[in-house]
Amino acid sequence: MKPARQPIDGVLLLNKPVGITSNAALQKAKWLLNAKKAGHTGTLDPFADGLLPLCFGEATKFSAYLLDADKRYRAVMQLGVTTTTGDPEGEVLDTREVSVSRGDLLAVLPRFMGEIEQIPPMHSALKHQGRPLYEYARAGIEIERPPRKVTVRALDMIECAPPRVVLDVQCTAGTYIRTLAQDIGAALGCGAHLIALTRTAAGGFSLDQARSLASLEALEAGQRPSWLQPADCLVAHLPALQLDDADAADLCQGRSVPYSGDHTGLMRVYTAANRFLGLIQVEAGHLIPRRLIATQQA
């Protein structure tokens, strides 16, 4: 019998393996940590691996800040073959001869840098009338999807051995790398699909900081929480403010606190003992509680 659950708060930087869903990885980590509440910060497809930050307990309140953060990927494309899903899990639609040079690729890639428009794939979790698009796709139903604007901040070719091409992609949240591969293949005239994908960074975190499920499982149960990052790591990009005990107590009770500083907008706030309290909004000379944690971490 598993022991009674203790409060588990923090962020696990997981190196998700190929072959399982992000939710399956989350549920396994949640079980290993004996945590009550858990969530992830953006899914990876089963065929993809790499960095998957998982939030537990009070850290789930701040997961959206990493969900919306920039991502970085190592994307492996196969030219000359298109599939129904844009990845190796789909059926082959078309096969063409590949006569593409390194120069051809270097000429095409700049078209996909900066702000671009993408049509979300049918095989995605985007909702239409309350149902994910992939359910319609599995039923053979095509739903019209309006294009979405995303930004590709960097697109570098790190290997070129056609039909195999490896790209390093830095992009905003919501960018579909499968769609990017398909669109590059279309621009080259031979088609393409993604055969491997590794997320190498998300926000301020990188893959070399991540741990595997197997290594987490190998630890003694009491040691596993030591691998968690503190909840405030998700909002480390925001300015910080330290308060005296009286002001901290007022915020925790939902009251605003006078403020005469220069900062505006969201801030992360701490007690005098440097305990993370959560996020406040600076408005009209006051600190207004926005998202506070329910437990004060020592």
Coordinates of C-alpha atoms in Angstrom, one line a residue:
M1 CA 0.0 0.0 0.0
K2 CA 1.3 3.4 -0.9
P3 CA 1.9 5.9 2.0
A4 CA -0.5 8.8 2.6
R5 CA 0.2 11.6 0.1
Q6 CA 2.3 14.5 1.4
P7 CA 2.2 17.9 -0.2
I8 CA 4.5 17.9 -3.2
D9 CA 5.2 21.3 -4.8
G10 CA 7.6 22.0 -7.6
V11 CA 8.7 21.4 -11.1
L12 CA 10.3 18.2 -12.6
L13 CA 12.3 18.7 -15.7
L14 CA 11.6 15.4 -17.4
N15 CA 13.3 14.0 -20.5
K16 CA 10.3 12.3 -22.0
P17 CA 11.1 9.1 -24.0
V18 CA 9.8 8.2 -27.4
G19 CA 6.8 6.0 -27.5
I20 CA 4.6 7.4 -24.7
T21 CA 2.2 10.3 -24.5
S22 CA 2.9 13.3 -22.4
N23 CA 0.0 12.5 -20.2
A24 CA 1.3 8.9 -19.6
A25 CA 4.7 10.4 -18.6
L26 CA 2.9 12.9 -16.3
Q27 CA 0.9 10.2 -14.6
K28 CA 3.9 7.9 -14.1
A29 CA 5.9 10.8 -12.5
K30 CA 2.9 11.8 -10.4
W31 CA 2.7 8.2 -9.1
L32 CA 6.4 8.0 -8.4
L33 CA 6.3 11.2 -6.4
N34 CA 3.0 10.3 -4.7
A35 CA 1.7 13.7 -5.6
K36 CA -1.9 14.9 -5.4
K37 CA -2.0 17.5 -8.2
A38 CA 0.0 17.6 -11.4
G39 CA 0.0 19.2 -14.8
H40 CA 2.4 19.7 -17.8
T41 CA 3.5 22.8 -19.7
G42 CA 2.7 21.7 -23.3
T43 CA 2.6 18.3 -24.8
L44 CA 5.0 16.4 -26.9
D45 CA 3.7 13.8 -29.4
P46 CA 4.4 10.2 -28.7
F47 CA 7.0 9.9 -31.4
A48 CA 8.9 12.9 -30.0
D49 CA 11.2 13.1 -27.0
G50 CA 13.0 15.7 -24.9
L51 CA 12.3 18.4 -22.4
L52 CA 8.8 18.1 -20.7
P53 CA 8.5 20.3 -17.6
L54 CA 6.0 18.8 -15.2
C55 CA 4.3 20.8 -12.4
F56 CA 3.2 19.5 -9.1
G57 CA 1.0 21.0 -6.3
E58 CA 1.2 24.7 -6.1
A59 CA 3.5 25.0 -9.1
T60 CA 0.6 24.1 -11.3
K61 CA -0.8 27.6 -10.7
F62 CA 2.1 29.0 -12.7
S63 CA 2.3 26.5 -15.5
A64 CA 0.8 28.8 -18.1
Y65 CA 3.9 31.0 -18.0
L66 CA 6.0 28.2 -19.3
L67 CA 3.2 26.9 -21.6
D68 CA 3.4 30.3 -23.4
A69 CA 7.2 30.5 -23.4
D70 CA 9.4 30.0 -26.5
K71 CA 10.5 26.5 -27.4
R72 CA 13.5 25.0 -29.2
Y73 CA 13.6 21.7 -31.1
R74 CA 15.9 19.4 -33.0
A75 CA 13.8 18.4 -36.0
V76 CA 14.7 15.5 -38.4
M77 CA 13.0 15.7 -41.8
Q78 CA 12.7 13.1 -44.5
L79 CA 12.4 14.7 -47.9
G80 CA 10.4 13.0 -50.7
V81 CA 7.7 11.3 -48.5
T82 CA 4.5 12.9 -47.2
T83 CA 2.2 11.3 -44.6
T84 CA -1.3 11.8 -43.4
T85 CA -0.1 13.2 -40.1
G86 CA 3.2 14.9 -41.1
D87 CA 5.1 12.4 -38.9
P88 CA 6.1 8.7 -38.9
E89 CA 2.8 7.7 -37.2
G90 CA 0.7 8.5 -40.4
E91 CA 0.1 6.6 -43.6
V92 CA 2.2 7.4 -46.6
L93 CA 0.4 9.7 -49.0
D94 CA 3.0 10.3 -51.7
T95 CA 6.6 9.4 -52.5
R96 CA 8.7 11.6 -54.9
E97 CA 12.3 11.6 -56.1
V98 CA 14.6 13.9 -54.2
S99 CA 17.0 16.1 -56.1
V100 CA 17.6 18.8 -53.6
S101 CA 21.0 20.3 -52.8
R102 CA 22.2 22.1 -49.7
G103 CA 22.0 25.3 -51.6
D104 CA 18.3 24.6 -52.4
L105 CA 17.6 24.2 -48.7
L106 CA 19.5 27.3 -47.7
A107 CA 17.5 29.3 -50.3
V108 CA 14.2 28.1 -49.0
L109 CA 14.6 28.2 -45.2
P110 CA 14.5 32.1 -44.9
R111 CA 10.9 32.0 -46.1
F112 CA 10.0 30.3 -42.9
M113 CA 11.8 32.6 -40.5
G114 CA 10.1 35.5 -38.6
E115 CA 6.4 35.8 -38.3
I116 CA 4.7 33.2 -40.5
E117 CA 1.2 31.7 -40.9
Q118 CA 0.5 28.0 -40.2
I119 CA -2.6 26.0 -40.8
P120 CA -2.9 23.7 -37.7
P121 CA -2.8 20.0 -38.6
M122 CA -5.9 17.9 -38.4
H123 CA -4.0 15.4 -36.2
S124 CA -3.7 17.8 -33.3
A125 CA -5.4 18.5 -29.9
L126 CA -6.9 21.8 -31.0
K127 CA -10.6 21.8 -30.2
H128 CA -13.5 22.2 -32.6
Q129 CA -17.0 22.3 -31.0
G130 CA -15.5 20.8 -27.9
R131 CA -13.8 17.8 -29.6
P132 CA -10.0 17.6 -30.5
L133 CA -9.3 17.8 -34.2
Y134 CA -7.6 14.4 -34.2
E135 CA -11.0 12.7 -33.4
Y136 CA -12.4 14.2 -36.5
A137 CA -9.3 13.1 -38.5
R138 CA -9.7 9.5 -37.3
A139 CA -13.3 9.6 -38.5
G140 CA -12.2 10.8 -41.9
I141 CA -13.7 14.3 -41.4
E142 CA -11.8 17.3 -42.5
I143 CA -12.5 20.5 -40.5
E144 CA -11.6 23.9 -42.0
R145 CA -8.9 25.5 -39.9
P146 CA -8.0 29.2 -40.1
P147 CA -4.2 30.0 -40.3
R148 CA -2.5 31.0 -37.1
K149 CA 0.5 33.4 -36.8
V150 CA 3.6 32.1 -35.1
T151 CA 7.2 33.3 -35.0
V152 CA 10.2 31.3 -35.9
R153 CA 13.1 33.1 -34.3
A154 CA 15.9 30.9 -35.7
L155 CA 16.0 28.1 -38.2
D156 CA 19.4 26.6 -38.7
M157 CA 20.4 23.6 -40.8
I158 CA 22.7 21.4 -38.7
E159 CA 22.8 18.3 -41.0
C160 CA 22.1 18.0 -44.7
A161 CA 22.3 14.5 -46.3
P162 CA 19.1 14.4 -48.5
P163 CA 16.7 12.9 -48.1
R164 CA 17.5 13.4 -44.4
V165 CA 17.8 16.9 -43.1
V166 CA 18.2 18.1 -39.5
L167 CA 17.1 21.5 -38.4
D168 CA 17.5 23.5 -35.2
V169 CA 14.3 25.5 -34.6
Q170 CA 13.6 28.2 -32.1
C171 CA 10.0 29.4 -32.1
T172 CA 7.1 30.8 -30.2
A173 CA 4.6 28.5 -28.3
G174 CA 2.0 27.0 -30.6
T175 CA 4.3 26.4 -33.5
Y176 CA 3.7 23.1 -35.2
I177 CA 7.1 21.6 -36.2
R178 CA 5.3 18.9 -38.3
T179 CA 3.6 21.6 -40.3
L180 CA 6.9 23.5 -40.7
A181 CA 8.5 20.3 -42.1
Q182 CA 5.6 19.7 -44.5
D183 CA 5.6 23.4 -45.7
I184 CA 9.4 23.3 -46.3
G185 CA 9.0 20.1 -48.3
A186 CA 6.2 21.6 -50.3
A187 CA 8.4 24.7 -51.0
L188 CA 11.2 22.4 -52.2
G189 CA 8.7 20.6 -54.5
C190 CA 9.4 17.1 -53.2
G191 CA 7.3 17.0 -50.0
A192 CA 8.6 16.0 -46.5
H193 CA 7.5 14.7 -43.1
L194 CA 9.1 14.8 -39.7
I195 CA 10.7 11.5 -38.7
A196 CA 12.1 12.6 -35.3
L197 CA 11.6 15.5 -32.9
T198 CA 13.5 16.4 -29.7
R199 CA 12.5 19.4 -27.6
T200 CA 15.8 20.8 -26.4
A201 CA 14.6 23.9 -24.5
A202 CA 11.5 25.6 -23.1
G203 CA 11.6 29.0 -21.6
G204 CA 14.7 29.3 -19.5
F205 CA 15.2 25.5 -19.2
S206 CA 17.3 23.2 -21.3
L207 CA 17.3 19.4 -22.0
D208 CA 20.7 18.9 -20.3
Q209 CA 18.9 19.8 -17.0
A210 CA 16.3 17.1 -17.4
R211 CA 16.0 13.6 -15.8
S212 CA 14.5 10.4 -17.1
L213 CA 11.6 8.5 -15.7
A214 CA 13.8 5.5 -15.2
S215 CA 16.3 7.5 -13.1
L216 CA 13.5 8.9 -11.0
E217 CA 12.1 5.5 -10.4
A218 CA 15.6 4.2 -9.4
L219 CA 15.7 6.6 -6.5
E220 CA 14.3 5.8 -3.0
A221 CA 10.8 7.3 -2.7
G222 CA 12.0 9.8 -0.1
Q223 CA 14.7 11.1 -2.4
R224 CA 12.5 11.8 -5.4
P225 CA 11.1 15.2 -4.3
S226 CA 14.7 16.5 -4.1
W227 CA 14.8 16.5 -7.9
L228 CA 12.0 19.1 -8.0
Q229 CA 12.7 22.7 -8.9
P230 CA 10.9 25.3 -6.7
A231 CA 7.6 26.7 -8.1
D232 CA 9.0 30.2 -8.6
C233 CA 11.4 28.9 -11.3
L234 CA 8.4 29.1 -13.7
V235 CA 8.2 32.9 -13.2
A236 CA 11.9 33.7 -12.8
H237 CA 11.7 36.1 -15.7
L238 CA 9.5 38.5 -13.7
P239 CA 10.9 41.1 -11.4
A240 CA 11.0 40.2 -7.7
L241 CA 9.9 42.1 -4.6
Q242 CA 10.5 41.3 -1.0
L243 CA 7.9 42.4 1.6
D244 CA 7.9 42.7 5.4
D245 CA 5.7 40.3 7.4
A246 CA 2.8 42.7 7.8
D247 CA 2.4 43.5 4.1
A248 CA 2.9 39.8 3.2
A249 CA 0.1 38.8 5.6
D250 CA -2.2 41.4 4.0
L251 CA -1.5 40.0 0.6
C252 CA -2.1 36.5 1.7
Q253 CA -5.5 37.6 3.1
G254 CA -6.4 39.1 -0.3
R255 CA -5.8 42.7 0.6
S256 CA -3.9 45.2 -1.6
V257 CA -0.8 46.9 -0.2
P258 CA 0.5 50.4 -1.0
Y259 CA 3.6 50.5 -3.2
S260 CA 5.8 53.5 -4.1
G261 CA 8.4 51.7 -6.3
D262 CA 9.0 52.0 -10.0
H263 CA 7.9 48.6 -11.3
T264 CA 4.6 48.1 -13.1
G265 CA 2.8 45.0 -14.2
L266 CA 3.3 41.5 -12.8
M267 CA 5.9 40.8 -10.1
R268 CA 6.9 37.8 -8.1
V269 CA 6.7 38.5 -4.4
Y270 CA 8.5 37.0 -1.3
T271 CA 8.4 37.4 2.4
A272 CA 11.2 38.9 4.4
A273 CA 12.4 35.3 5.0
N274 CA 12.5 34.8 1.2
R275 CA 9.6 32.5 1.0
F276 CA 7.8 32.7 -2.4
L277 CA 4.2 33.9 -2.1
G278 CA 3.2 34.1 -5.7
L279 CA 2.4 36.9 -8.2
I280 CA 1.1 40.4 -7.7
Q281 CA 0.0 43.1 -10.1
V282 CA 1.2 46.7 -9.6
E283 CA -1.6 49.1 -10.3
A284 CA -2.2 52.7 -9.3
G285 CA 0.3 52.6 -6.5
H286 CA -0.8 49.3 -5.0
L287 CA 0.2 45.7 -5.0
I288 CA -2.8 43.6 -5.9
P289 CA -2.8 39.8 -5.3
R290 CA -3.1 37.9 -8.6
R291 CA -2.0 34.3 -8.0
L292 CA -0.7 33.3 -4.6
I293 CA 0.4 29.9 -3.3
A294 CA -1.6 28.2 -0.6
T295 CA 1.4 27.0 1.3
Q296 CA 4.5 29.0 2.3
Q297 CA 7.6 27.1 1.3
A298 CA 10.4 27.3 3.8

